[in-house]
Every structure is written in structure tokens, then in C-alpha cells.
Coordinates of C-alpha atoms in Angstrom, one line a residue:
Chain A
X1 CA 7.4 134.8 100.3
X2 CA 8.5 132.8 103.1
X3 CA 11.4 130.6 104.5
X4 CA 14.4 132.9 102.5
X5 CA 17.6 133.6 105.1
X6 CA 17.4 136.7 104.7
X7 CA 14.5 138.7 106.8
X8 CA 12.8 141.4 104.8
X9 CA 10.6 143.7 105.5
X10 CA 10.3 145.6 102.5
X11 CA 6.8 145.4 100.4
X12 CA 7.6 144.2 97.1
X13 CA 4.4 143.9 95.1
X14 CA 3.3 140.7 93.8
X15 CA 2.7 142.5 90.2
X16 CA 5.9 143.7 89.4
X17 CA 5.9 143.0 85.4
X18 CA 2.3 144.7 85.6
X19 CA 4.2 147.7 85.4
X20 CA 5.9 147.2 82.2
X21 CA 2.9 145.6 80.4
X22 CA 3.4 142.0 81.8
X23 CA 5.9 139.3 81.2
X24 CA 8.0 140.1 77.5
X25 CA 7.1 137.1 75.5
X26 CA 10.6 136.7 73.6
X27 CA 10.3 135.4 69.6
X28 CA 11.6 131.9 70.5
X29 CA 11.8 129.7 73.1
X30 CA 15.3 129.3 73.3
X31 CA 16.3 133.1 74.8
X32 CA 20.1 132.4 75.1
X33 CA 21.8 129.5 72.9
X34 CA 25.9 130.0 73.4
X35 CA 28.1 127.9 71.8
X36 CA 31.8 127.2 72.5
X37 CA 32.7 130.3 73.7
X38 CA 36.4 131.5 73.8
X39 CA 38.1 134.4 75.4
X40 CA 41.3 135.6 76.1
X41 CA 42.7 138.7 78.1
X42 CA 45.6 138.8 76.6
X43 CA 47.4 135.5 77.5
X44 CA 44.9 134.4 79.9
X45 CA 42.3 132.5 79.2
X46 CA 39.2 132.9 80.7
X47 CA 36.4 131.0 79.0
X48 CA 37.2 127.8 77.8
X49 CA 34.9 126.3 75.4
X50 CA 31.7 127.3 77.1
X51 CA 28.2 126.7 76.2
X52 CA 24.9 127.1 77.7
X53 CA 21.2 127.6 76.3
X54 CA 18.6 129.3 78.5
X55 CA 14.8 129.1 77.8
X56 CA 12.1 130.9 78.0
X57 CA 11.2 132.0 81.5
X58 CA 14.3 129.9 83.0
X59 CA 16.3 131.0 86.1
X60 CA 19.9 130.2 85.1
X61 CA 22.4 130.6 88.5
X62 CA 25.4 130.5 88.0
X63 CA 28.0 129.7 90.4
X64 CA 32.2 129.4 90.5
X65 CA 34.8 130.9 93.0
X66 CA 36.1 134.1 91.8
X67 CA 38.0 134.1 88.7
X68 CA 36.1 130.9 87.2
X69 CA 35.2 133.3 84.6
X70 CA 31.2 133.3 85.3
X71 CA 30.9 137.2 85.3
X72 CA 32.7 137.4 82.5
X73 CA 30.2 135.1 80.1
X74 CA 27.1 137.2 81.6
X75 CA 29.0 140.3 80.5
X76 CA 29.4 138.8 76.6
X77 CA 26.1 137.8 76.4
X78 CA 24.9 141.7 75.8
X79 CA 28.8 142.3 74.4
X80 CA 30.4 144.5 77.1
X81 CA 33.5 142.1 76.7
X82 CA 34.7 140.7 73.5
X83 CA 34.6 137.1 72.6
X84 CA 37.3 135.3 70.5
X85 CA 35.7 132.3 68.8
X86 CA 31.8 130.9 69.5
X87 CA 28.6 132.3 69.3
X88 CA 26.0 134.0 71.8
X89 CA 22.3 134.5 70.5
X90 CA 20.1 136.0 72.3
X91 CA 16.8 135.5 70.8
X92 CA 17.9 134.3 67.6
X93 CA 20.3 137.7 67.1
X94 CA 23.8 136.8 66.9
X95 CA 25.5 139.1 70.0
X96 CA 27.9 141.4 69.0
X97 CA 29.4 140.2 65.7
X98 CA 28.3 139.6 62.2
X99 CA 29.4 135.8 60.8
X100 CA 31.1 136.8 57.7
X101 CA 32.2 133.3 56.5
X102 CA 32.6 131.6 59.6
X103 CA 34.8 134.4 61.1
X104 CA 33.5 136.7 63.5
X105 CA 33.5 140.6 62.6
X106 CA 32.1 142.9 65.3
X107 CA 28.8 144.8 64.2
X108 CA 28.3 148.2 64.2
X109 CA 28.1 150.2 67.6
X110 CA 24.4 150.9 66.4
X111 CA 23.2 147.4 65.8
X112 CA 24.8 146.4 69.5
X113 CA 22.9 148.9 71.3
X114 CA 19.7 147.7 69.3
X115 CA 20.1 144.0 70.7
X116 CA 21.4 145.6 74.2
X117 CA 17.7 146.3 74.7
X118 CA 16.8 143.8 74.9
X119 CA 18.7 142.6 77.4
X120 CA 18.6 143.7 81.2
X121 CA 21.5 144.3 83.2
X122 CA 22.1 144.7 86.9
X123 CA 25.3 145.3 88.4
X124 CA 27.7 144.6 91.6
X125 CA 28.3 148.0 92.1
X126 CA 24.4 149.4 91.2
X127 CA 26.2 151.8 88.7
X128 CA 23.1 154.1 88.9
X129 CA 23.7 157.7 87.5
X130 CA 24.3 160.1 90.1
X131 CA 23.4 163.1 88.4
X132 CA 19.9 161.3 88.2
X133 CA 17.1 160.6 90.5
X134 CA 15.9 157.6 91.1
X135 CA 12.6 158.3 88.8
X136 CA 15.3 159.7 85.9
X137 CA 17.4 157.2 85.9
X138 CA 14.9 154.8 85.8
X139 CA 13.0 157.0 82.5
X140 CA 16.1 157.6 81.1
X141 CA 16.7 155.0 78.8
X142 CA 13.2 154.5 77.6
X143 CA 12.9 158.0 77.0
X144 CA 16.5 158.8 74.8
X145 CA 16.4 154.9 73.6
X146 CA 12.7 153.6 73.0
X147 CA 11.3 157.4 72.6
X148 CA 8.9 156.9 74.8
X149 CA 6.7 159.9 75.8
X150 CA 7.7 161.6 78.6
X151 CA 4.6 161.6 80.7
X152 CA 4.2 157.7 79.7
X153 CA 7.9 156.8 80.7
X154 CA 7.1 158.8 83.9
X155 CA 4.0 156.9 84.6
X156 CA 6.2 153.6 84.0
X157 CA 8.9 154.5 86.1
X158 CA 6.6 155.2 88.5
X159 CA 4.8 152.1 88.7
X160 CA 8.3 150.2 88.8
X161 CA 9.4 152.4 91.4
X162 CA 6.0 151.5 93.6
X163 CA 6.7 147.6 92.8
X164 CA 9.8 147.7 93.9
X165 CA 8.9 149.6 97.4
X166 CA 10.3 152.7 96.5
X167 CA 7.3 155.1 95.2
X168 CA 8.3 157.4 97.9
X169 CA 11.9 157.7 97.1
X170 CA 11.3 159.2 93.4
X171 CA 13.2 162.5 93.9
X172 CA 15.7 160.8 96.0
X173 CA 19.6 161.0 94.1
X174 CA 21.3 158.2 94.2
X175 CA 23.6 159.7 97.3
X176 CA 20.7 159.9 99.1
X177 CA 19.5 155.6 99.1
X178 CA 20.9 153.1 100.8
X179 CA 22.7 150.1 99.0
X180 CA 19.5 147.8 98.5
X181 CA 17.7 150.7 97.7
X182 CA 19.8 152.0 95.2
X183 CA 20.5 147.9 93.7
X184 CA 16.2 148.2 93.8
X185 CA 16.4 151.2 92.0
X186 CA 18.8 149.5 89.5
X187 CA 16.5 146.5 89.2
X188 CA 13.6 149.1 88.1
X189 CA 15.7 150.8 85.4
X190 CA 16.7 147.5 83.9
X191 CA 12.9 146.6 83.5
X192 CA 11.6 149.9 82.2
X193 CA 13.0 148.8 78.7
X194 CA 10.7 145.6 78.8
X195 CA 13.6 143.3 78.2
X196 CA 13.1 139.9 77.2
X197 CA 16.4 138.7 79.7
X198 CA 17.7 139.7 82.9
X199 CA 21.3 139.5 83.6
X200 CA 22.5 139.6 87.5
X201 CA 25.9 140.0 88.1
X202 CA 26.4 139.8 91.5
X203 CA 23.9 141.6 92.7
X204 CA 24.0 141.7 96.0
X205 CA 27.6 141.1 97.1
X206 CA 28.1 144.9 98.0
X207 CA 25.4 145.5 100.1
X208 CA 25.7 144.9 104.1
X209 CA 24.0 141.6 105.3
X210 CA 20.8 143.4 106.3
X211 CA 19.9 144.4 103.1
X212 CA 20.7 141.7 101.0
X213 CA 17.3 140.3 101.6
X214 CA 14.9 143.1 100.1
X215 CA 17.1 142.6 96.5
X216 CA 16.5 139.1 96.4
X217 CA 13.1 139.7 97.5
X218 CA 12.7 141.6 94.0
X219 CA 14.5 139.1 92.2
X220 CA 12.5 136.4 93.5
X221 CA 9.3 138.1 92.5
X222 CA 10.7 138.6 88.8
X223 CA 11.4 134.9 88.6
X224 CA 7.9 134.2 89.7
X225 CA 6.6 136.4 87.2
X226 CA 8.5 134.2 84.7
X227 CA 11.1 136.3 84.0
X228 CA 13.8 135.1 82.3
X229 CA 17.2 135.2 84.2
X230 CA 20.7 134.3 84.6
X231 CA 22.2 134.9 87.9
X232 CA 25.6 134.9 89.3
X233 CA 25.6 134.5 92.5
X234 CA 27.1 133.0 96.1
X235 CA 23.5 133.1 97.3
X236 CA 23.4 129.4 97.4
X237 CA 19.8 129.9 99.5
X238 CA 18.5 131.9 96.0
X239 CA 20.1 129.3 94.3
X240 CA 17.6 127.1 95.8
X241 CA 14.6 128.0 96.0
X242 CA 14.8 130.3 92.9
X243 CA 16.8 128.8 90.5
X244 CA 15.5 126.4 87.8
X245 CA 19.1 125.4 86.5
X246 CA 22.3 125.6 88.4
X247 CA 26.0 126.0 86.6
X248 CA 28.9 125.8 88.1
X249 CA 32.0 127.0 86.8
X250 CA 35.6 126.8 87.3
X251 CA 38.7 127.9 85.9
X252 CA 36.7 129.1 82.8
X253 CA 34.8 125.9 82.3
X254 CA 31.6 125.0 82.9
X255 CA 32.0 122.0 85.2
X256 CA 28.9 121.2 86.0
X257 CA 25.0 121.8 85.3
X258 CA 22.3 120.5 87.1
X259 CA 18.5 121.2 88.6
X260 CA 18.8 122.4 92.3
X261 CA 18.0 119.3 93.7
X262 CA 20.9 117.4 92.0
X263 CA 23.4 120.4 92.5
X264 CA 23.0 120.3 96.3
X265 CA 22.6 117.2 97.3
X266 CA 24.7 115.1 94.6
X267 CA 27.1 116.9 93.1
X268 CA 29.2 114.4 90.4
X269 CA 32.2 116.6 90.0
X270 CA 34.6 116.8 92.4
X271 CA 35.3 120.3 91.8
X272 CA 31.8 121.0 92.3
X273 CA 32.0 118.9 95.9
X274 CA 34.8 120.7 97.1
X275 CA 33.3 124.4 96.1
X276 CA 30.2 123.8 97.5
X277 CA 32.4 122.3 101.1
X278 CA 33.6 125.7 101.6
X279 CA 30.8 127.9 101.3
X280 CA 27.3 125.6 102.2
Chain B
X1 CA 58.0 207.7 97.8
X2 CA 56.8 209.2 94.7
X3 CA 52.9 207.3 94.4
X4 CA 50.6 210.3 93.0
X5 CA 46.9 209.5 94.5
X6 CA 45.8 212.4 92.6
X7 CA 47.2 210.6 89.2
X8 CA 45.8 207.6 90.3
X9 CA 42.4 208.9 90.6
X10 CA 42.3 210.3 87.9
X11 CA 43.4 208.0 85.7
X12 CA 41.2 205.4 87.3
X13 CA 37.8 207.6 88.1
X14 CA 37.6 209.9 85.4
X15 CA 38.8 208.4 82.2
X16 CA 35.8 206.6 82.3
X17 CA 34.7 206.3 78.4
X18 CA 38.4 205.1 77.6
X19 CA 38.3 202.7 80.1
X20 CA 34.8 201.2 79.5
X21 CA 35.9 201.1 76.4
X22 CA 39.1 198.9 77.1
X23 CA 36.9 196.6 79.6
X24 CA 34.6 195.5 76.8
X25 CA 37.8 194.8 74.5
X26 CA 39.3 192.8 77.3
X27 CA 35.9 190.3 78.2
X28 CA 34.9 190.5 74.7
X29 CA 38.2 188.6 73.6
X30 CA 38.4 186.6 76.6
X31 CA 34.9 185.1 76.3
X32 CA 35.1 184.6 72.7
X33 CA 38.2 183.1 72.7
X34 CA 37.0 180.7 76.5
X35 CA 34.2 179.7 74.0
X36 CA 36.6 178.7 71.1
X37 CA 38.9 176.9 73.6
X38 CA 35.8 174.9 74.6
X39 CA 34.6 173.8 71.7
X40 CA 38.2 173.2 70.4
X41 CA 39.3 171.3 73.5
X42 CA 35.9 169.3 73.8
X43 CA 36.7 168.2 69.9
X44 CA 40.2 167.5 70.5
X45 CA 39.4 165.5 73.7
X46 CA 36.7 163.4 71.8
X47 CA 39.1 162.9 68.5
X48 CA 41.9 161.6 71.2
X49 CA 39.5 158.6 72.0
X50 CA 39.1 157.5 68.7
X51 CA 39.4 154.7 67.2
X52 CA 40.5 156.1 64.2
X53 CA 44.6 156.2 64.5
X54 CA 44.7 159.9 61.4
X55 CA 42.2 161.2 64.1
X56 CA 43.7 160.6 66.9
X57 CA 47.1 162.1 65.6
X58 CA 45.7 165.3 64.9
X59 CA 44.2 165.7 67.9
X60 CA 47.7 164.5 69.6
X61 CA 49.9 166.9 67.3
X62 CA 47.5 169.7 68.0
X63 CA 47.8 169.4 71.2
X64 CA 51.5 168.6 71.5
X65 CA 52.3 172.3 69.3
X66 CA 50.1 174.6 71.1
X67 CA 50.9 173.6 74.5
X68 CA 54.5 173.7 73.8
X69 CA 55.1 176.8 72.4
X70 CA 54.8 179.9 73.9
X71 CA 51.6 182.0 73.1
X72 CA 52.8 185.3 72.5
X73 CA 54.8 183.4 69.4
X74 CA 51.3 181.9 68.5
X75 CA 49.8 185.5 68.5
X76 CA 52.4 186.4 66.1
X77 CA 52.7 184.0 64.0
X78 CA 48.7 184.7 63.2
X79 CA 48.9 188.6 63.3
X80 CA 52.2 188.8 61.3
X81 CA 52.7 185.4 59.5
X82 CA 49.9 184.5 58.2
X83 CA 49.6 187.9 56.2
X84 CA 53.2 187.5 54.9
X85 CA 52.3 183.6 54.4
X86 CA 49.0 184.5 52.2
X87 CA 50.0 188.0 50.5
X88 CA 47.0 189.4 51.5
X89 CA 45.8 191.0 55.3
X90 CA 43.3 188.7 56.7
X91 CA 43.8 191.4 60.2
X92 CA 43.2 195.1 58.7
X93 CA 42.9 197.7 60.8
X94 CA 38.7 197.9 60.9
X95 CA 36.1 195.3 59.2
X96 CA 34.2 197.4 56.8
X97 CA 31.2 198.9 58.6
X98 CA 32.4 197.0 62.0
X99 CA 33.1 198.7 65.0
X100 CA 36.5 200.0 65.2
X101 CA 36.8 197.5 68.1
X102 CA 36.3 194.2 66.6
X103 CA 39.6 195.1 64.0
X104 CA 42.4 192.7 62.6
X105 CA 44.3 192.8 65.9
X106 CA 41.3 192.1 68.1
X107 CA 40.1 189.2 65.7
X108 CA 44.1 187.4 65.4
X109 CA 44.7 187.5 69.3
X110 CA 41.3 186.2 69.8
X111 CA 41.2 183.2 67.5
X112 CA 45.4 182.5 68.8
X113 CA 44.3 182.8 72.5
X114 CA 41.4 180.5 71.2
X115 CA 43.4 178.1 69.2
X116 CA 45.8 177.7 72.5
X117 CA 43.2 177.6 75.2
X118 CA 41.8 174.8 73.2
X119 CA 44.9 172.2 73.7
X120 CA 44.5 173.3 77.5
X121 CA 40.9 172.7 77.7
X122 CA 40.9 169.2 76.0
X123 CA 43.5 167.5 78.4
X124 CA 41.0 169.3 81.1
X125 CA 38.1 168.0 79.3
X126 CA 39.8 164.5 78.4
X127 CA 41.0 164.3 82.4
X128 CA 37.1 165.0 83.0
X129 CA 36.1 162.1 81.1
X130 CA 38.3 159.8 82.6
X131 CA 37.3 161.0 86.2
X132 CA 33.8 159.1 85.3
X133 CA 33.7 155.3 86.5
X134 CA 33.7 152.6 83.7
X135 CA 30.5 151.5 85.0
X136 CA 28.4 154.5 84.2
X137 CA 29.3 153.5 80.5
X138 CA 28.9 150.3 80.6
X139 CA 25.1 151.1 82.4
X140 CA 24.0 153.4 79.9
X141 CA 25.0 150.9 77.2
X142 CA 24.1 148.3 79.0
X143 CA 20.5 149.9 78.8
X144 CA 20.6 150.0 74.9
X145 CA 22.3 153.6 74.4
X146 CA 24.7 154.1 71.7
X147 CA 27.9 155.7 72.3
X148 CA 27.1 159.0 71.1
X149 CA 23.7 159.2 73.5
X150 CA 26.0 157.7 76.3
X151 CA 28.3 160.1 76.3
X152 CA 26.1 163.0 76.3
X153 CA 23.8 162.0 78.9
X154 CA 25.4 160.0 81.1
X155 CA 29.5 160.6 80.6
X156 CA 30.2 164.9 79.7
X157 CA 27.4 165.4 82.3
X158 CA 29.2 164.1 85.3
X159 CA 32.4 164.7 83.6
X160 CA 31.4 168.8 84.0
X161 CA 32.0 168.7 87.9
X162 CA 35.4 167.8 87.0
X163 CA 35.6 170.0 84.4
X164 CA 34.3 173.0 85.6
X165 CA 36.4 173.7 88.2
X166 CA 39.6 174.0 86.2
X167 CA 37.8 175.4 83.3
X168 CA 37.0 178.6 85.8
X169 CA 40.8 178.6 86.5
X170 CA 41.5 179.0 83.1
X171 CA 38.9 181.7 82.5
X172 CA 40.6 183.6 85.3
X173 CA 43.7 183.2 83.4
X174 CA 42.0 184.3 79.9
X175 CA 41.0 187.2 81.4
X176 CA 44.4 188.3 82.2
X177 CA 46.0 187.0 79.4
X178 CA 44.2 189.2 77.0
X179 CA 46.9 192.1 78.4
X180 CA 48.9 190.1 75.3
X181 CA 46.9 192.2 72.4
X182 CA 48.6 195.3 73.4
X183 CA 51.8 193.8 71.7
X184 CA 49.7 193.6 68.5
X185 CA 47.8 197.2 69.2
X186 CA 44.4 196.4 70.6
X187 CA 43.2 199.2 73.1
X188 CA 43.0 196.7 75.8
X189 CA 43.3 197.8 79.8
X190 CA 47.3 197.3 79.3
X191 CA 47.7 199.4 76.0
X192 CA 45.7 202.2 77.5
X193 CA 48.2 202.8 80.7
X194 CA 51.0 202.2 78.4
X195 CA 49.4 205.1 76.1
X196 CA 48.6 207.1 79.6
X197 CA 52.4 206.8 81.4
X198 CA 54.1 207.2 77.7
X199 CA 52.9 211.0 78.1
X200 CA 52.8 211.2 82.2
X201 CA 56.3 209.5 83.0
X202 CA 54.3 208.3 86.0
X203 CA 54.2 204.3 85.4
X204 CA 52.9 203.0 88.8
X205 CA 49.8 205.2 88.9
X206 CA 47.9 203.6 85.6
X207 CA 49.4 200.2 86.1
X208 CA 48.1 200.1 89.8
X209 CA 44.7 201.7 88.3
X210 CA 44.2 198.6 85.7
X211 CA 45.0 196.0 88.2
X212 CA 42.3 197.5 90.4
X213 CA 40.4 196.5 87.1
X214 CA 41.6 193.1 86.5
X215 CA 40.9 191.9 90.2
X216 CA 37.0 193.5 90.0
X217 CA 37.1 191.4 86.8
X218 CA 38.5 188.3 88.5
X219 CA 36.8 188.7 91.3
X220 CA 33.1 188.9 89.8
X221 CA 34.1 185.8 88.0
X222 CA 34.7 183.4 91.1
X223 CA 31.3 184.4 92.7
X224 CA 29.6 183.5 89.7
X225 CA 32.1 180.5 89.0
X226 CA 31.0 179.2 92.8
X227 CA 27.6 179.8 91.8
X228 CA 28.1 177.3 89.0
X229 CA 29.7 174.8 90.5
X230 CA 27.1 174.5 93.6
X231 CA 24.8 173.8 91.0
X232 CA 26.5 171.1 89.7
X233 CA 26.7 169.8 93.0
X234 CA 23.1 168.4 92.5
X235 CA 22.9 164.8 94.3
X236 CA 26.9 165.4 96.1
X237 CA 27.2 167.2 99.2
X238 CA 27.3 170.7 99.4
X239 CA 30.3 170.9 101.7
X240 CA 32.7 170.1 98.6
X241 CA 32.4 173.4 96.5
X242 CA 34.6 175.5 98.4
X243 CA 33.1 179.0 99.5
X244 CA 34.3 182.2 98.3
X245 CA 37.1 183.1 100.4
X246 CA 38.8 179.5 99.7
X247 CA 38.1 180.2 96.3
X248 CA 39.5 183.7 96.3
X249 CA 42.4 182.9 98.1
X250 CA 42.9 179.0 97.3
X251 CA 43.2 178.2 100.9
X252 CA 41.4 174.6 101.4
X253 CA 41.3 173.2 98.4
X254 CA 42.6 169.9 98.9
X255 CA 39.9 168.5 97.5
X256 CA 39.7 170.2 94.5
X257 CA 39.2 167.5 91.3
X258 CA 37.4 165.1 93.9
X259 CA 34.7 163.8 91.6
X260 CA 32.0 164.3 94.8
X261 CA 29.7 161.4 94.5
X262 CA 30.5 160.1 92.0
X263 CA 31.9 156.3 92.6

């Protein structure tokens, strides 16, 4: 719990998958497996042949300069964005699309949200519900989704919400938290459907400096646990000392992939040299 | 000056029965047809987003006609066409054992004012929608809800403090709007001082008497509208649902269709 840039003093508990039952034991070891991944807005093109696997209880972070394309793949590997050609599986599902022939024909909107379980998001921007508490937007989804009892979902949410330092903020609306609170909050909601993946997307570029440090704190924690994760990022101390892969991509490309300890202190690529110049 | 405070009175104080009479007509049609307009516009607005092209151009023609035409035509093309159109009267004078209040005329300007409300409502309702950030979507589904559940629980419900608002507006307006079935014959509040000053010759009087009506109407509405709306205001600060004199009056309401907290 020590030697992270960012000083914390929020108590994040060491058990925080006790609260959903422990760590979610995916059926195979290979969680995400994408293969040559295109996609288009329009005319541009913003993922350019990308592939990249993710195993069990791996930390994935991904890094790339803005507009390298890197939140977009996190965003179609639970299908909020369309792909054009490749294939995502998480868990052995096909993402999104049914392979009829070789050609890719999006599945029904039902069959999504199944496989969307299963898969953990957490956002830039929080994107809590503000007509929620933090306790009911954490029992929301397991609740109208999993049809979880009420009192059981309730007992969850609050175990989550005492893991992740917040028990006493359980009545507290969204409004009403600060931004690391609120991306905690988030964090908790995402793990109440026991999902078998996290995806980060940036999760603490919109908080101020000071409380940067208590979200990764959580994070940290989760990857401990032996959660599995893919991060983007420009937390290049996370990267470190969490990560157990790093990718970096460019342009829409993955340019590079490496262990910490290669990505930091030998970068091959050029691109990757000159990305990690500006911002180390 | 020729005001008659003693026809005024009178008319206003101690016609009571007719009037209580006319007061029901009036909220009865403009409830009815709010809730018609509702449901209506909260179809419409849904249809409009989908991905079906046939439903989508209903929802777009429907729209289109009965927002751009006037409603006093809509009225009579129900009351008066649609008999001629079918042969028989759907609008007769009572419904069998019904109340002599709930007759043809009553039941045609309630289903047009209805039918019209409901093209207003779903570019209110479909405005609402849109006031909701992309990400609350893409959370909910995001967390494994389908697109039905998502927008019931996470989009219409913060939609409605956009909504509302307007939706009280046009309420307001409903209320007053009703005066329209006296063209048709419905003892509404209109009919009745038209029916008093056609044997008085003293116009002002009765008018003067029913707006004194319509404002107690209009009035009681925007109290319980604001009640409504601070409700709604769960989790936003209380400071942007206007009081009652701004809402009376309209003064300060700059920030009316602010979406409060949400982001």
C-alpha cells in the first residue's frame, strides 16, 4: 500500500471481492482474445488491425496520446461502439455480432446486454445516475438485471460501499460526493454484477490531483485481488506498479506491448520513446 | 361605465349548481384529454427513435398534421366529419344510461384536444429525452440493461425534470382551451356566459365572472405543479424550481429547461 504518487488517505479494505463472493473465476483462461480489429467513423479510421488477448486475472494498461484510438477498443470490447471487421470474445462469447458465414451480423439487443454483464465498466466522467443514491445506483443493476432480492442486493451494495470507504455515504446523491467519491462509487456499481472483467476508461483524468490517489487506491486493491483488468490510462506510476502488460497505441495501432519493466526502461519503438519523452 | 356588480355577483355567486356543473365539464375534458396527450406523445416520442423507418414516419406525419393545423378544424373534423365520413353518429347527444355530461360533444373535443396535445407532448417528451447525457445510457447498458429497462429506469426518469415543467405549461393551456367545446355545444364555463348574456345583453358581467374561474383553476394548478417539480428535484438543488410568484408571473425563469444536476 505504499510508495504510489499519489498520497491517500482513504481506507480501502484489503477484502474488496469479499463483497461480491470473491474473485469471479471466468470459464476460460483466455478472458479477452481480439483479433484484427477494424473500425471506421465514417472516413476515419480509427483501429487499424488491432489485436490483443488478456488472461485471466491480467492487468492490461493501455497507453497512447489522445486520439490513438485506445478508448475506443475498451468501448467495443462490451459493444458500445461498432466494429467493422475482426472479432472480440470475451470469455469465449463472440461481442456484439453473430458470425453468419464469416460476415459479421449484430446480435440482438437482448443477447448484448446478456454478455454486457459480464463485463464491468467505469467511466471518465463517473456517469453515475443522479436520480440515485449511491447505495441505488450501486443495487440497481443487480436488482432490474440479475433479480437479485432486494434485501440481498442491499446487503451487497453495502458491503461494496464499506470496501470502498464509503459505508457512510449510502444516502448521499450523487450531487452530494466529491469526484473520487463519486468515481469510487462507480467502481462499486461495476462490481455488484460480479463481472468476470473490468474495463477503465480513464478513470481518473477528471478528478483534481488530490483525489486521484484514493481511485487508484481501489483499483490497485482489485488488481491484487486478481481481478481481471484493462486500463487506459496516463498514470504511468499505475502503470507500474500495477500493470502486468503494457500497450501502447498510436494512430489506431497497437505499436507496442511489453511487461512494465521492458516498456519503461527499453522501449523498441520509436513512437513509443518519443510518447513516453513527453509525459515520464 | 356600464359594469353591473350586482350582475356580476349574481351570476358568479349564486348560479352555483350551473356553474359546478360547467367546472367539472371543463377539468373533466382537460385531464382526460392531458392524459391522452401523454400517452400519445410519450408513444410518438419513442416510435420517432426507432429504428424502424414505417415507424418512424408515422410518428413524423403525426406529428407534422396535428401541430400544423389549427385545432378548432381538428375538433370539427371529429365532431362533424367523421359522422358524415361513417354514416352513422359515433357523438349523440347522451351515451345510453351515461350522464348527460359525458355526451357526443364532450367525448369528440376530448379525444381531438387529446389527439393534438399529443404531437405537443412528444416533441416535449422527445426534447426530454435528449436533455439526458449519452453516458447515463451507455452506464445502464454498460451494466447489462437492455434498452427497454434502460430507458425506464435510468433515461424517462431524469428525462421527467425536463419534461415536467413544460408539460404543466401545457396543462395550463388545456385548461383554457377546453372554452373550444362551446363551438360544438358542451356546457362548459364559456357556453354557460354565452347562454347567461344571450338573455341579459350584459356581456362583460359573465365573461369577467368565468375568468375569475379559469384563474382559481390555473392558479390551483401551479401550486400543485411546484409541488411536483420540487419533488423531482431530489439530488439537484432546491434553488432551481422557481417559487410561486415566478411561476405565477413567469418572472425569473431563465433557467427554466436547465436539466439541474444532471451532467
Amino acid at each position: 500500500m505504499t510508495g504510489h504518487v499519489h498520497g491517500t488517505d482513504v481506507d480501502v479494505s484489503r477484502d474488496l471481492l469479499g463483497a461480491i463472493g470473491g474473485v469471479p473465476t471466468p470459464p476460460t483462461d483466455m478472458v479477452v482474445d481480439a483479433t484484427n480489429v477494424e473500425k471506421w467513423f465514417g472516413k476515419l479510421h480509427v483501429l487499424r488491425d488491432v489485436s490483443l488477448t488478456v488472461k485471466r486475472q491480467e492487468v492490461v494498461v493501455v497507453l497512447g496520446p489522445s486520439g490513438s484510438g485506445k478508448t475506443t477498443f475498451i468501448r467495443c470490447v462490451n459493444h458500445l461502439e461498432k466494429i467493422q471487421s475482426g472479432r472480440i470474445f470475451v470469455n469465449g462469447h463472440l461481442i456484439g455480432y453473430r458470425d453468419v458465414n464469416g460476415k459479421l451480423v449484430e446480435d440482438k439487443e437482448a443477447n448484448i446486454a446478456r454478455q454486457r454483464q459480464e463485463i464491468g465498466m467505469v467511466f471518465q466522467r463517473f456517469n453515475l445516475f443522479p436520480h440515485k443514491t449511491a447505495l441505488e445506483n450501486i443495487i440497481e443493476a443487480p436488482i432490474q438485471v440479475r433479480g437479485t432480492p432486494k434485501d440481498e442486493a442491499i446487503e451487497m451494495g453495502r458491503a461494496l460501499l464499506t470496501r470502498v470507504g464509503l459505508a457512510a455515504k449510502e444516502g448521499s446523491y450523487p450531487s452530494q460526493l466529491s469526484g473520487g467519491q463519486q468515481q469510487r462509487v462507480a467502481i462499486a456499481r461495476a462490481l455488484a454484477m460480479k463481472p468476470a472483467l473490468m474495463l477503465f476508461d480513464e478513470p481518473t483524468s477528471a478528478l483534481d490531483p488530490e483525489m486521484i490517489g484514493e481511485v487508484l487506491e481501489v483499483m490497485k486493491e482489485l488488481a491484487r485481488e486478481g481481478m481481471t483488468m484493462i486500463v487506459v490510462t496516463h498514470e504511468m506510476g499505475f502503470a507500474k506498479e500495477v500493470a502486468d502488460r503494457v500497450v501502447m497505441m498510436d494512430d489506431g495501432v497497437v505499436v507496442e506491448e511489453g511487461t512494465p519493466e521492458h516498456f519503461f526502461s527499453n522501449p523498441t519503438h520509436e513512437r513509443t520513446k518519443s510518447f513516453l519523452s513527453k509525459i515520464l | 361605465m356600464k359594469f353591473d356588480p350586482a350582475e356580476f355577483l349574481n351570476f358568479t355567486f349564486t348560479w352555483r349548481d350551473v356553474l359546478i356543473g360547467a367546472i367539472i365539464t371543463t377539468l373533466l375534458m382537460a385531464v382526460v384529454a392531458q392524459i391522452i396527450g401523454v400517452l400519445l406523445g410519450l408513444i410518438a416520442a419513442l416510435a420517432g427513435r426507432s429504428r424502424n423507418p414505417l415507424v418512424k414516419a408515422i410518428s413524423v406525419i403525426y406529428v407534422w398534421f396535428f401541430r400544423g393545423t389549427p385545432v378548432l378544424v381538428q375538433i370539427y373534423l371529429l365532431y362533424f366529419g367523421l359522422p358524415y365520413l361513417l354514416g352513422i353518429d359515433p357523438f349523440p347527444k347522451q351515451y345510453g344510461s351515461l350522464p348527460e355530461l359525458i355526451g357526443g360533444g364532450f367525448v369528440a373535443v376530448t379525444l381531438a384536444l387529446g389527439v393534438n396535445e399529443g404531437a405537443y407532448m412528444s416533441e416535449i417528451i422527445r426534447a426530454g429525452i435528449l436533455s439526458v447525457d449519452s453516458g447515463q445510457a451507455e452506464a445502464a447498458k454498460s451494466l447489462g440493461m437492455t434498452p427497454r429497462k434502460t430507458m425506464q429506469r435510468i433515461v424517462l426518469p431524469q428525462a421527467l425534470r425536463v419534461i415536467v415543467p413544460p408539460l404543466g405549461n401545457e396543462f395550463n393551456n388545456m385548461i383554457k382551451t377546453t372554452s373550444l367545446a362551446s363551438v360544438v355545444g358542451v356546457t362548459e364555463l364559456v357556453l354557460l356566459a354565452q347562454n347567461r348574456y344571450g338573455a341579459t345583453f350584459q356581456p362583460f358581467e359573465p365573461l369577467l365572472g368565468i375568468c375569475v374561474f379559469y384563474l382559481a383553476m390555473t392558479t390551483i394548478w401551479g401550486v400543485i405543479q411546484g409541488r411536483i417539480e420540487r419533488r423531482l428535484g431530489a439530488g439537484t438543488r432546491s434553488e432551481d424550481v422557481p417559487g410561486f410568484w415566478s411561476r405565477m408571473t413567469g418572472a425569473g425563469r431563465g433557467r427554466q429547461g436547465d436539466t439541474g444536476g444532471v451532467r
